[in-house]
Amino acid sequence: MAVHLRIISLTVTTAEAEQTYRFDRPATVVTGPIGTGKSSLLMLFKHALGGSAMLTPAVRDNVLSVQAEVVVGDERVVLRRTIEGDTADTVDLLDPRSLALERSLPLRAAEGVTTLSDHLLDALGFPREQIAARREGAARPQNLTFNDLYAYVYLQAREIDRQVVGHLDNWFETRRKELFRLMFQLTDSALLELKRTKNELTDKLKARIGEHDNVSQFLAASDPRSDDELRAELTQLRDTLERAESALARLRTELEEQTAADTALRDELQSAIRAARQAEEEVAAAADLVEARHAVVAQVQLDLSRLARSATAIDQLSPFEFVVCPRCMQSLAARAVDEGHCRVCLQPDPAEADIDPAAIEETRTALQQQVEDAQRVQQSDEAHLQTAQERSQQLSFAVTSLRRQLDAQTRDVVAPRFDAIADASSRVAGLKASIDAITQLRESWARVRTIDKAIRELKADRRQINKDIKEKSQQLAARQTLLGELSTEFGQLLTSWNLPWVDTAVIDRDTYLPVVNGQPFESLQASGGGIATSVNLAYSLSLLAFGLDHPDVLVPSLLMIDSPRKAFGNNDSDRQRAAEIYSRFRTLADAYGERLQLIIADNDPPPVTSDSFGKVEFDYENPMVPGVDHPGPDHASRLENDVDG
């Protein structure tokens, strides 16, 4: 049966007043001149139930909050929502009896949070599902919300002759179809999950194919060789590398052996260098000693010479009494000289011992002996110096010979091996670089193979998912008979209204939209808005009645219609068709009673009467927004053009 949704009352609160509008009958007609707030009243229903409603300036500027008492399934709820302010993104859930705040329900979904939509769908018993959808080219599962379902409830004046349940809004098209399938149980949670999985697999497959193309293009641009060619070349390079590494190892072994053979010669050379250095130091020390001996002999000889000159001077000059200076030949007779001092130099006369010939001879003998002794030591030191010099020369020659021998050995044996090792090392490094480059290319080929495998697996998974979707759809195919019955009832209702240019009318089995004379709904606009409006009304009324007649069809039991006579003329035939539409309203209201609810906004009173009909009447003295003076018909006309009533 239809999911039970019924509005009991709507309370509009302004700063000056508060007004409650009740909807106690199966059908309620909201009437009044243009601009008095009929459409705004229906928009406030949507606002109170958490929808995004188009509110007029009169509502935005004056209404503080709106409160709706609603029956949802078996639950009576009271919802209050402000018009402006921070709380506009939440709706207060009030206690139905005390109107105390129970909790505030957010409108936007968040992890672990129950939204108003969640609460209302659960109360209706309508399944809460995610559908497979795409956004910005990627799979983005989206929640079906109460707001989406509300599109089947509310026929807005501006859309009633333009589109059916928002079918021209691309963003809503997938949601509309899935909601229809859920209402008629043409789908279920398992099938929706399969579709979401297919959507995700399609995205993964697309990404993998793109990755495969990118890697393949890179390989084609970087190297023309195939993976088989690279594998063969890699095997050859590894064999060549193995031989090159073996040759390098042999050269290094030979060099190590030669280095070991050179160790003794190097050690001998180092010993010779140390000995030569010691010999040079010994020569330097001996030379210093010889030089010192030369100095001693020279000093003693100098003393001996001085003694000889002194003795000669004494012998030669002491008998003379100088009366003139022997240097300048000036007279010394008038010179005052102390007694006991020399008349020439004025120094004290020498003691008798100092001029004793025997003493002088003794001193000469001692000095002569010192000279002879020093000369003997000097000769000995000079002989030692010569020996040290000869030994130093021999050691220097030995060092030179050993160096030449080591240089020749290094030049003829070691250096060639170093060159060969350098060449072999360079070859090994080049081979390794080539192997690394080919290995990287082969890794890219391996990546291609991995991607190929993933693509095959994804395609297999998607084929299986498509198969599962087909099987699941076939299991639900029996429900398609309901769609045929609905199509028949829709066609019968529409043709009973005797619309011009309408011969056949069905509901398409794929789009779930009305098709008239084999043409889609949007083509009817060329025939006039009245025909399009009638088709839209017939579609929604057929859905409503079908849901009430079939216990397993989840169509909402509430239908709100804004301006059902939109684009109807005032001639007799148009008035007759309007009467037939209202007659259908009355038939439904009389037949189903409290099981359904129709709320109809219309400029004029209904052309039929029934005890099932209630009224909410507005005029310029009493507009929908309480406590606000209406500016009058001229301004109302402009507002009507903005909000269609």
XYZ file of C-alpha atoms in Angstrom:
645
model
C 0.000 0.000 0.000
C 1.054 3.630 -0.343
C 3.428 4.827 2.349
C 1.337 6.934 4.686
C 2.273 10.618 4.693
C -0.229 13.232 5.861
C -0.002 16.875 6.898
C -2.244 17.754 9.801
C -1.390 21.402 10.272
C 1.095 24.116 9.465
C 1.833 26.966 11.875
C 3.443 30.136 10.551
C 5.057 32.440 13.147
C 6.006 36.073 12.618
C 7.119 38.734 15.072
C 3.559 40.088 15.274
C 1.367 36.991 15.009
C 1.043 33.258 14.630
C -1.377 31.410 12.379
C -2.144 27.697 12.173
C -3.603 26.176 9.010
C -5.268 22.791 9.388
C -5.780 20.078 6.795
C -8.357 17.728 8.232
C -10.104 16.490 5.076
C -8.862 14.011 2.457
C -8.578 16.958 0.066
C -7.914 20.602 0.866
C -8.091 23.400 -1.674
C -6.053 26.522 -0.906
C -7.638 29.416 -2.790
C -7.263 33.141 -3.085
C -6.207 35.890 -5.461
C -2.750 35.917 -6.913
C 0.017 36.905 -4.527
C -1.844 36.061 -1.311
C 0.502 33.178 -0.482
C -0.985 29.962 -1.881
C 2.272 28.764 -3.456
C 4.236 30.047 -0.467
C 2.118 27.873 1.832
C 3.074 24.759 -0.184
C 6.705 25.875 -0.225
C 6.635 26.165 3.567
C 5.522 22.523 3.769
C 8.668 21.636 1.846
C 10.796 23.890 4.043
C 9.417 22.397 7.251
C 10.138 18.878 5.974
C 13.790 19.780 5.369
C 13.658 20.664 1.690
C 15.245 23.512 -0.190
C 12.265 25.747 -0.906
C 11.952 28.921 -2.934
C 10.672 31.466 -0.412
C 9.252 34.829 -1.391
C 10.614 38.086 0.089
C 7.417 38.400 2.156
C 8.214 35.050 3.812
C 11.963 35.656 4.201
C 11.426 39.127 5.634
C 8.583 38.380 8.050
C 8.299 34.698 8.946
C 10.474 33.620 11.853
C 9.697 29.912 11.810
C 7.297 27.345 10.465
C 5.956 24.328 12.327
C 4.367 21.299 10.677
C 2.420 18.533 12.374
C 2.731 15.469 10.165
C 1.766 11.814 10.243
C 4.636 9.756 8.877
C 3.789 6.078 8.703
C 2.397 5.273 12.126
C 4.227 8.136 13.825
C 2.901 11.606 14.543
C 5.731 14.134 14.454
C 5.950 17.891 14.915
C 8.757 19.626 13.005
C 9.879 23.213 13.482
C 12.354 25.040 11.287
C 13.494 28.635 11.282
C 13.505 30.667 8.102
C 16.892 32.318 8.648
C 19.823 31.965 11.028
C 22.281 29.260 12.076
C 19.505 26.772 12.913
C 18.220 26.736 9.315
C 20.408 23.673 8.657
C 18.610 21.732 11.366
C 14.967 20.911 12.051
C 13.656 20.657 15.589
C 11.715 17.514 16.461
C 9.073 18.429 19.063
C 6.991 16.299 21.389
C 3.511 16.086 19.731
C 1.694 16.659 23.028
C 3.805 19.192 24.948
C 5.665 20.670 21.956
C 8.829 20.445 24.029
C 12.047 20.052 22.068
C 13.082 16.431 21.823
C 16.124 16.901 19.604
C 17.412 18.798 16.572
C 17.980 16.762 13.448
C 20.599 17.907 10.909
C 19.773 18.138 7.239
C 23.243 17.207 6.000
C 24.540 13.667 6.247
C 27.573 12.963 8.420
C 29.239 9.850 9.769
C 27.260 8.346 12.637
C 24.569 11.067 12.555
C 20.846 10.507 12.036
C 19.469 13.170 9.715
C 15.896 14.360 9.353
C 15.730 12.390 6.084
C 16.830 9.219 7.872
C 14.189 9.724 10.545
C 11.362 10.362 8.065
C 12.255 7.484 5.717
C 12.475 5.079 8.654
C 9.099 6.266 9.939
C 7.585 5.814 6.453
C 9.033 2.344 6.153
C 10.647 3.419 2.894
C 14.027 1.750 2.271
C 17.096 3.879 2.864
C 19.410 3.091 -0.025
C 22.535 4.264 -1.763
C 22.482 4.452 -5.518
C 25.263 4.163 -8.060
C 25.978 7.691 -9.246
C 28.825 9.601 -10.830
C 30.279 12.967 -9.990
C 33.194 14.649 -11.751
C 33.666 11.517 -13.838
C 34.046 9.169 -10.856
C 31.760 6.756 -9.031
C 30.235 8.473 -5.999
C 27.472 6.470 -4.293
C 24.704 8.813 -3.160
C 22.032 8.431 -0.531
C 18.410 8.568 -1.608
C 16.746 11.067 0.699
C 13.265 12.029 1.802
C 13.772 15.210 -0.204
C 14.212 13.097 -3.346
C 11.015 11.176 -2.594
C 9.233 14.482 -2.021
C 9.589 15.194 -5.755
C 6.849 12.568 -6.279
C 4.684 14.399 -3.709
C 4.845 18.024 -4.818
C 3.844 19.303 -8.286
C 5.166 22.871 -8.354
C 3.374 25.473 -10.473
C 6.528 26.415 -12.374
C 7.192 22.741 -13.292
C 3.722 21.287 -13.737
C 3.632 21.926 -17.494
C 7.388 21.594 -18.061
C 8.660 18.347 -16.559
C 7.517 15.209 -14.747
C 9.100 14.602 -11.309
C 12.115 16.706 -12.298
C 12.994 14.463 -15.225
C 14.766 17.289 -17.071
C 17.213 17.861 -14.193
C 20.183 15.694 -15.110
C 21.470 15.497 -11.548
C 18.114 14.058 -10.427
C 17.415 11.657 -13.294
C 19.146 8.604 -11.784
C 17.544 9.258 -8.401
C 14.083 9.593 -9.963
C 14.356 6.244 -11.716
C 15.714 4.407 -8.675
C 12.985 5.879 -6.484
C 10.380 4.650 -8.947
C 11.935 1.179 -8.959
C 11.991 1.127 -5.166
C 8.339 2.218 -4.992
C 7.346 -0.612 -7.345
C 9.947 -3.039 -5.993
C 11.575 -3.275 -9.384
C 14.824 -3.107 -7.459
C 16.043 -3.942 -3.975
C 19.089 -3.528 -1.771
C 20.934 -6.416 -3.392
C 20.402 -5.082 -6.924
C 21.398 -1.554 -5.899
C 24.528 -2.946 -4.297
C 25.335 -4.786 -7.523
C 24.910 -1.558 -9.487
C 27.185 0.328 -7.084
C 29.755 -2.421 -7.405
C 29.492 -2.259 -11.193
C 30.003 1.495 -11.045
C 33.124 1.052 -8.907
C 34.443 -1.688 -11.204
C 33.882 0.558 -14.205
C 35.951 3.279 -12.551
C 38.719 0.853 -11.626
C 38.706 -0.595 -15.137
C 38.885 2.879 -16.646
C 41.803 3.774 -14.375
C 43.624 0.538 -15.206
C 43.140 1.007 -18.938
C 44.461 4.560 -18.639
C 47.450 3.304 -16.672
C 48.057 0.582 -19.290
C 47.983 3.165 -22.073
C 50.394 5.457 -20.232
C 52.938 2.709 -19.545
C 52.638 1.353 -23.093
C 53.201 4.836 -24.544
C 56.219 5.290 -22.293
C 57.707 1.982 -23.439
C 57.047 2.757 -27.088
C 58.714 6.166 -26.748
C 61.684 5.032 -24.645
C 62.708 1.759 -26.338
C 61.387 -0.059 -29.408
C 62.474 -3.496 -28.205
C 59.868 -6.002 -27.154
C 59.897 -7.769 -23.825
C 61.179 -10.985 -25.484
C 64.037 -9.066 -27.111
C 64.878 -7.427 -23.813
C 64.816 -10.795 -22.030
C 67.235 -12.326 -24.583
C 69.557 -9.329 -24.392
C 69.444 -9.380 -20.625
C 70.510 -13.045 -20.578
C 73.419 -12.259 -22.915
C 74.483 -9.255 -20.853
C 74.423 -11.274 -17.639
C 76.655 -13.952 -19.235
C 79.053 -11.248 -20.455
C 79.008 -9.648 -17.013
C 79.827 -12.946 -15.356
C 82.882 -13.384 -17.632
C 83.980 -9.788 -17.110
C 83.695 -10.120 -13.332
C 85.747 -13.344 -13.457
C 88.469 -11.612 -15.505
C 88.460 -8.689 -13.085
C 88.758 -11.058 -10.132
C 91.770 -12.770 -11.778
C 93.514 -9.451 -12.392
C 92.951 -8.420 -8.803
C 94.311 -11.747 -7.574
C 97.420 -11.368 -9.751
C 97.885 -7.842 -8.487
C 97.576 -8.995 -4.899
C 100.146 -11.738 -5.529
C 102.525 -9.277 -7.190
C 101.984 -6.846 -4.354
C 102.940 -9.588 -1.907
C 106.126 -10.283 -3.958
C 107.004 -6.586 -3.854
C 106.625 -6.396 -0.099
C 110.153 -7.715 0.637
C 111.684 -5.300 -1.847
C 109.687 -2.440 -0.387
C 110.747 -3.432 3.123
C 114.411 -3.602 1.989
C 114.065 -0.187 0.369
C 112.591 1.272 3.531
C 115.438 -0.192 5.595
C 117.999 1.226 3.148
C 116.311 4.627 3.288
C 116.441 4.576 7.077
C 120.148 3.514 7.059
C 121.027 6.174 4.493
C 119.250 8.785 6.566
C 121.212 7.656 9.662
C 124.475 7.737 7.649
C 123.734 11.258 6.480
C 123.082 12.269 10.050
C 126.397 10.622 11.091
C 128.281 12.487 8.303
C 126.755 15.749 9.434
C 127.778 15.064 13.044
C 131.342 14.062 12.021
C 131.676 17.167 9.853
C 130.575 19.321 12.769
C 133.183 17.604 14.999
C 135.994 18.036 12.445
C 135.097 21.683 12.112
C 135.312 22.010 15.892
C 138.731 20.289 15.890
C 139.946 22.744 13.249
C 138.863 25.597 15.444
C 140.768 24.216 18.483
C 144.007 23.702 16.537
C 143.689 27.170 15.057
C 143.155 28.696 18.478
C 146.177 26.933 19.993
C 148.323 27.901 17.018
C 147.114 31.480 17.433
C 148.114 31.428 21.088
C 151.505 29.984 20.194
C 152.001 32.684 17.555
C 151.008 35.401 19.988
C 153.480 33.998 22.548
C 156.248 34.015 19.985
C 155.493 37.595 18.979
C 155.404 38.667 22.601
C 158.724 37.044 23.385
C 160.307 38.619 20.321
C 158.958 41.999 21.245
C 160.315 41.697 24.745
C 163.688 40.600 23.514
C 163.893 43.327 20.916
C 162.308 46.285 22.625
C 162.895 45.943 26.320
C 166.502 47.380 26.170
C 165.209 50.584 24.583
C 163.906 53.591 26.454
C 161.322 55.209 24.187
C 161.499 58.981 24.143
C 159.129 59.314 21.210
C 155.966 57.400 20.324
C 156.892 54.628 17.922
C 153.649 55.277 16.037
C 153.353 59.039 15.704
C 156.894 59.948 16.622
C 155.850 62.547 19.203
C 158.037 63.159 22.204
C 157.253 61.278 25.360
C 159.684 63.232 27.616
C 157.130 65.636 28.965
C 154.526 62.915 29.512
C 153.620 62.200 33.107
C 153.906 58.502 33.764
C 153.340 56.746 37.052
C 156.167 54.818 38.363
C 156.089 51.195 37.374
C 154.086 51.847 34.225
C 155.054 51.780 30.569
C 155.892 55.191 29.156
C 154.222 54.271 25.816
C 151.025 52.420 26.738
C 150.768 53.534 30.345
C 150.062 49.955 31.487
C 151.723 48.493 34.568
C 155.131 47.094 33.827
C 155.054 43.255 33.548
C 156.253 41.206 36.437
C 159.599 39.714 36.221
C 158.071 36.217 35.850
C 156.162 37.286 32.790
C 159.295 38.106 30.972
C 161.250 35.189 32.236
C 162.631 33.370 29.192
C 162.396 30.017 30.864
C 158.744 30.562 31.653
C 158.087 31.679 28.139
C 159.779 28.597 26.773
C 157.774 26.379 29.047
C 154.578 27.962 27.845
C 155.669 27.593 24.221
C 156.386 23.897 24.805
C 152.953 23.348 26.371
C 151.208 25.100 23.523
C 153.167 23.137 20.977
C 152.113 19.934 22.652
C 148.496 21.056 22.577
C 148.770 21.729 18.856
C 150.181 18.289 18.196
C 147.492 16.604 20.321
C 144.714 18.577 18.631
C 146.079 17.779 15.195
C 146.157 14.066 16.009
C 142.516 14.155 17.185
C 141.613 16.211 14.138
C 143.178 13.657 11.844
C 141.249 10.902 13.602
C 137.973 12.808 13.240
C 138.681 13.557 9.595
C 139.299 9.844 8.985
C 135.932 9.056 10.701
C 134.215 11.715 8.562
C 135.628 10.183 5.406
C 134.471 6.738 6.470
C 130.966 8.084 7.249
C 130.801 9.857 3.915
C 131.822 6.713 2.064
C 129.184 4.679 3.932
C 126.538 7.326 3.237
C 127.405 7.268 -0.461
C 127.137 3.488 -0.495
C 123.725 3.566 1.225
C 122.475 6.321 -1.097
C 123.524 4.209 -4.050
C 121.740 1.205 -2.546
C 118.556 3.285 -2.088
C 118.747 4.512 -5.668
C 119.290 0.979 -6.954
C 116.376 -0.410 -4.929
C 114.097 2.396 -6.106
C 115.015 1.790 -9.686
C 114.365 -1.903 -9.223
C 110.968 -1.268 -7.589
C 110.045 1.335 -10.220
C 110.960 -1.051 -13.001
C 108.958 -3.826 -11.381
C 105.935 -1.555 -10.858
C 106.158 -0.188 -14.370
C 106.494 -3.561 -16.036
C 104.200 -5.666 -13.819
C 101.906 -3.648 -11.525
C 100.983 -0.668 -13.703
C 99.743 -2.804 -16.604
C 97.597 -4.736 -14.177
C 96.190 -1.503 -12.738
C 95.299 -0.370 -16.262
C 93.746 -3.732 -17.023
C 91.794 -3.631 -13.747
C 90.561 -0.114 -14.541
C 89.443 -1.216 -17.997
C 87.784 -4.343 -16.618
C 86.064 -2.369 -13.837
C 84.755 0.144 -16.386
C 83.434 -2.693 -18.529
C 81.744 -4.333 -15.543
C 80.171 -0.989 -14.546
C 78.923 -0.433 -18.093
C 77.436 -3.909 -18.244
C 75.709 -3.408 -14.894
C 74.288 -0.064 -16.076
C 72.955 -1.733 -19.225
C 71.482 -4.553 -17.155
C 69.851 -2.020 -14.796
C 68.348 -0.106 -17.724
C 66.970 -3.276 -19.302
C 65.762 -4.494 -15.901
C 63.814 -1.251 -15.438
C 62.309 -1.631 -18.897
C 61.385 -5.216 -18.102
C 59.853 -4.049 -14.824
C 57.692 -1.706 -16.894
C 56.765 -4.654 -19.119
C 56.009 -6.663 -15.980
C 53.812 -3.789 -14.831
C 52.036 -3.922 -18.192
C 51.454 -7.642 -17.706
C 50.194 -7.017 -14.167
C 47.843 -4.320 -15.441
C 46.712 -6.625 -18.258
C 45.921 -9.272 -15.680
C 44.066 -6.756 -13.508
C 42.107 -5.550 -16.539
C 41.138 -9.128 -17.415
C 40.091 -9.750 -13.811
C 38.107 -6.511 -13.640
C 36.395 -7.301 -16.916
C 35.604 -10.785 -15.637
C 34.261 -9.303 -12.390
C 32.188 -6.790 -14.317
C 30.825 -9.513 -16.608
C 29.861 -11.463 -13.528
C 28.277 -8.375 -11.961
C 26.350 -7.717 -15.181
C 25.255 -11.330 -15.150
C 24.186 -11.011 -11.505
C 22.353 -7.770 -12.292
C 20.590 -9.445 -15.197
C 19.650 -12.462 -13.068
C 18.472 -10.260 -10.216
C 16.515 -8.070 -12.620
C 14.921 -11.180 -14.113
C 13.912 -12.267 -10.630
C 12.177 -8.925 -10.242
C 10.825 -8.965 -13.798
C 7.474 -10.241 -12.609
C 6.960 -6.811 -11.081
C 6.935 -5.357 -14.596
C 3.326 -6.473 -14.855
C 2.504 -3.785 -12.279
C 4.067 -1.228 -14.592
C 1.812 -2.461 -17.394
C -1.252 -2.119 -15.159
C -0.166 1.379 -14.118
C 0.332 2.316 -17.759
C -3.166 1.085 -18.594
C -4.784 3.069 -15.774
C -2.831 6.179 -16.770
C -3.950 5.846 -20.397
C -7.572 5.314 -19.392
C -7.588 8.313 -17.068
C -5.963 10.635 -19.585
C -8.185 9.617 -22.493
C -11.268 10.010 -20.285
C -10.511 13.721 -20.102
C -10.958 14.019 -23.871
C -7.875 16.127 -24.468
C -7.335 17.319 -28.037
C -4.496 15.751 -29.969
C -4.216 12.873 -27.466
C -4.824 9.440 -28.988
C -2.638 7.068 -26.958
C -0.938 7.438 -23.599
C 1.338 4.940 -21.847
C 4.127 4.910 -19.275
C 7.488 3.949 -20.727
C 8.930 0.754 -19.212
C 12.495 2.110 -19.221
C 12.131 5.774 -18.296
C 8.918 5.402 -16.223
C 7.680 8.618 -17.828
C 4.464 9.339 -19.745
C 4.572 8.897 -23.503
C 1.701 10.441 -25.471
C 1.086 9.535 -29.099
C 4.480 7.848 -29.032
C 6.243 11.121 -28.079
C 7.973 12.068 -24.799
C 6.403 14.526 -22.393
C 8.508 17.560 -23.385
C 7.154 17.394 -26.947
C 3.652 18.159 -25.592
C 4.589 21.746 -24.849
C 4.178 22.538 -28.523
C 0.528 21.511 -28.143
C -0.029 23.880 -25.206
C 0.600 24.059 -21.489
C -2.888 22.836 -20.637
C -2.265 19.460 -22.277
C 1.160 19.091 -20.614
C -0.376 19.989 -17.248
C -3.167 17.445 -17.726
C -0.686 14.691 -18.621
C 1.407 15.485 -15.557
C -1.672 15.460 -13.315
C -2.898 12.181 -14.788
C 0.548 10.632 -14.208
C 0.715 11.676 -10.528
C -2.935 10.792 -9.802
C -2.471 7.375 -11.420
C 0.603 6.733 -9.257
C -1.287 7.804 -6.126
C -4.314 5.599 -6.794
C -2.171 2.653 -7.871
C -0.185 2.825 -4.643
C -3.391 2.885 -2.588
C -4.747 -0.137 -4.474
C -1.598 -2.275 -4.255
C -0.201 -3.142 -0.818
C 3.339 -3.720 -2.136
C 3.678 -0.377 -3.990
C 5.334 2.336 -1.867
C 3.968 5.514 -3.473
C 3.485 8.311 -0.894
C -0.167 8.853 0.001
C 0.212 12.658 -0.100
C -0.009 14.709 -3.301
C 0.318 18.480 -3.359
C -0.613 20.255 -6.590
C 0.056 23.897 -7.309
C -2.149 25.417 -10.049
C -3.782 22.347 -11.635
C -5.670 24.668 -14.032
C -2.462 26.386 -15.175
C -2.664 27.331 -18.867
C -6.341 26.346 -19.013
C -8.530 28.783 -20.837
C -11.921 30.146 -19.830
C -13.931 28.665 -22.655
C -16.530 25.982 -22.112
C -14.310 23.053 -23.164
C -11.454 24.181 -20.914
C -13.819 24.655 -17.982
C -15.222 21.215 -18.689
C -11.761 19.629 -18.612
C -10.927 21.465 -15.386
C -14.169 20.129 -13.925
C -13.187 16.607 -14.977
C -9.795 16.967 -13.252
C -11.494 18.176 -10.068
C -14.012 15.397 -10.432
C -11.069 13.000 -10.342
C -9.846 14.714 -7.178
C -13.282 14.217 -5.609
C -13.505 10.594 -6.741
C -10.159 9.804 -5.121
C -10.990 11.716 -1.940
C -14.403 10.035 -1.633
C -13.057 6.569 -2.460
C -9.954 6.497 -0.254
C -10.872 8.961 2.461
C -8.211 9.343 5.147
C -5.901 6.926 3.320
C -4.823 9.746 1.018
C -4.379 13.489 1.155
C -4.655 16.016 -1.650
C -3.596 19.629 -1.073
C -4.424 21.817 -4.072
C -3.479 25.460 -4.534
C -5.714 27.241 -7.036
C -6.717 30.810 -7.719
C -10.422 30.035 -7.999
C -12.695 27.870 -5.843
C -13.048 24.257 -7.046
C -15.669 23.685 -9.739
C -17.054 20.702 -7.769
C -18.217 20.254 -4.196
C -17.745 17.393 -1.792
C -17.774 16.742 1.911
C -14.277 15.324 1.412
C -13.001 18.789 0.471
C -11.730 21.307 2.988
C -10.773 24.902 2.279
C -8.047 27.344 3.207
C -8.928 30.760 1.813
C -6.666 33.793 1.493
C -7.392 37.325 0.373
C -5.599 40.639 0.445
C -6.968 41.412 3.885
C -5.963 37.993 5.183
C -2.861 36.747 3.316
C -0.966 33.626 4.245
C 1.729 35.486 6.275
C -0.131 36.611 9.432
C 0.170 40.096 10.872
C 1.594 41.597 7.677
C -0.328 44.139 5.636
C -0.632 43.056 2.033
C 0.423 45.774 -0.469
C -2.494 45.072 -2.758
C -3.381 43.546 -6.117
C -0.756 45.377 -8.183
C 2.120 44.174 -6.056
C 0.490 40.778 -5.726
C 0.443 40.453 -9.491
C 4.206 40.958 -9.605
C 4.728 38.398 -6.859
C 2.478 35.926 -8.665
C 4.704 36.186 -11.700
C 7.678 35.321 -9.463
C 6.222 32.307 -7.623
C 3.204 31.288 -9.730
C 0.606 31.858 -7.065
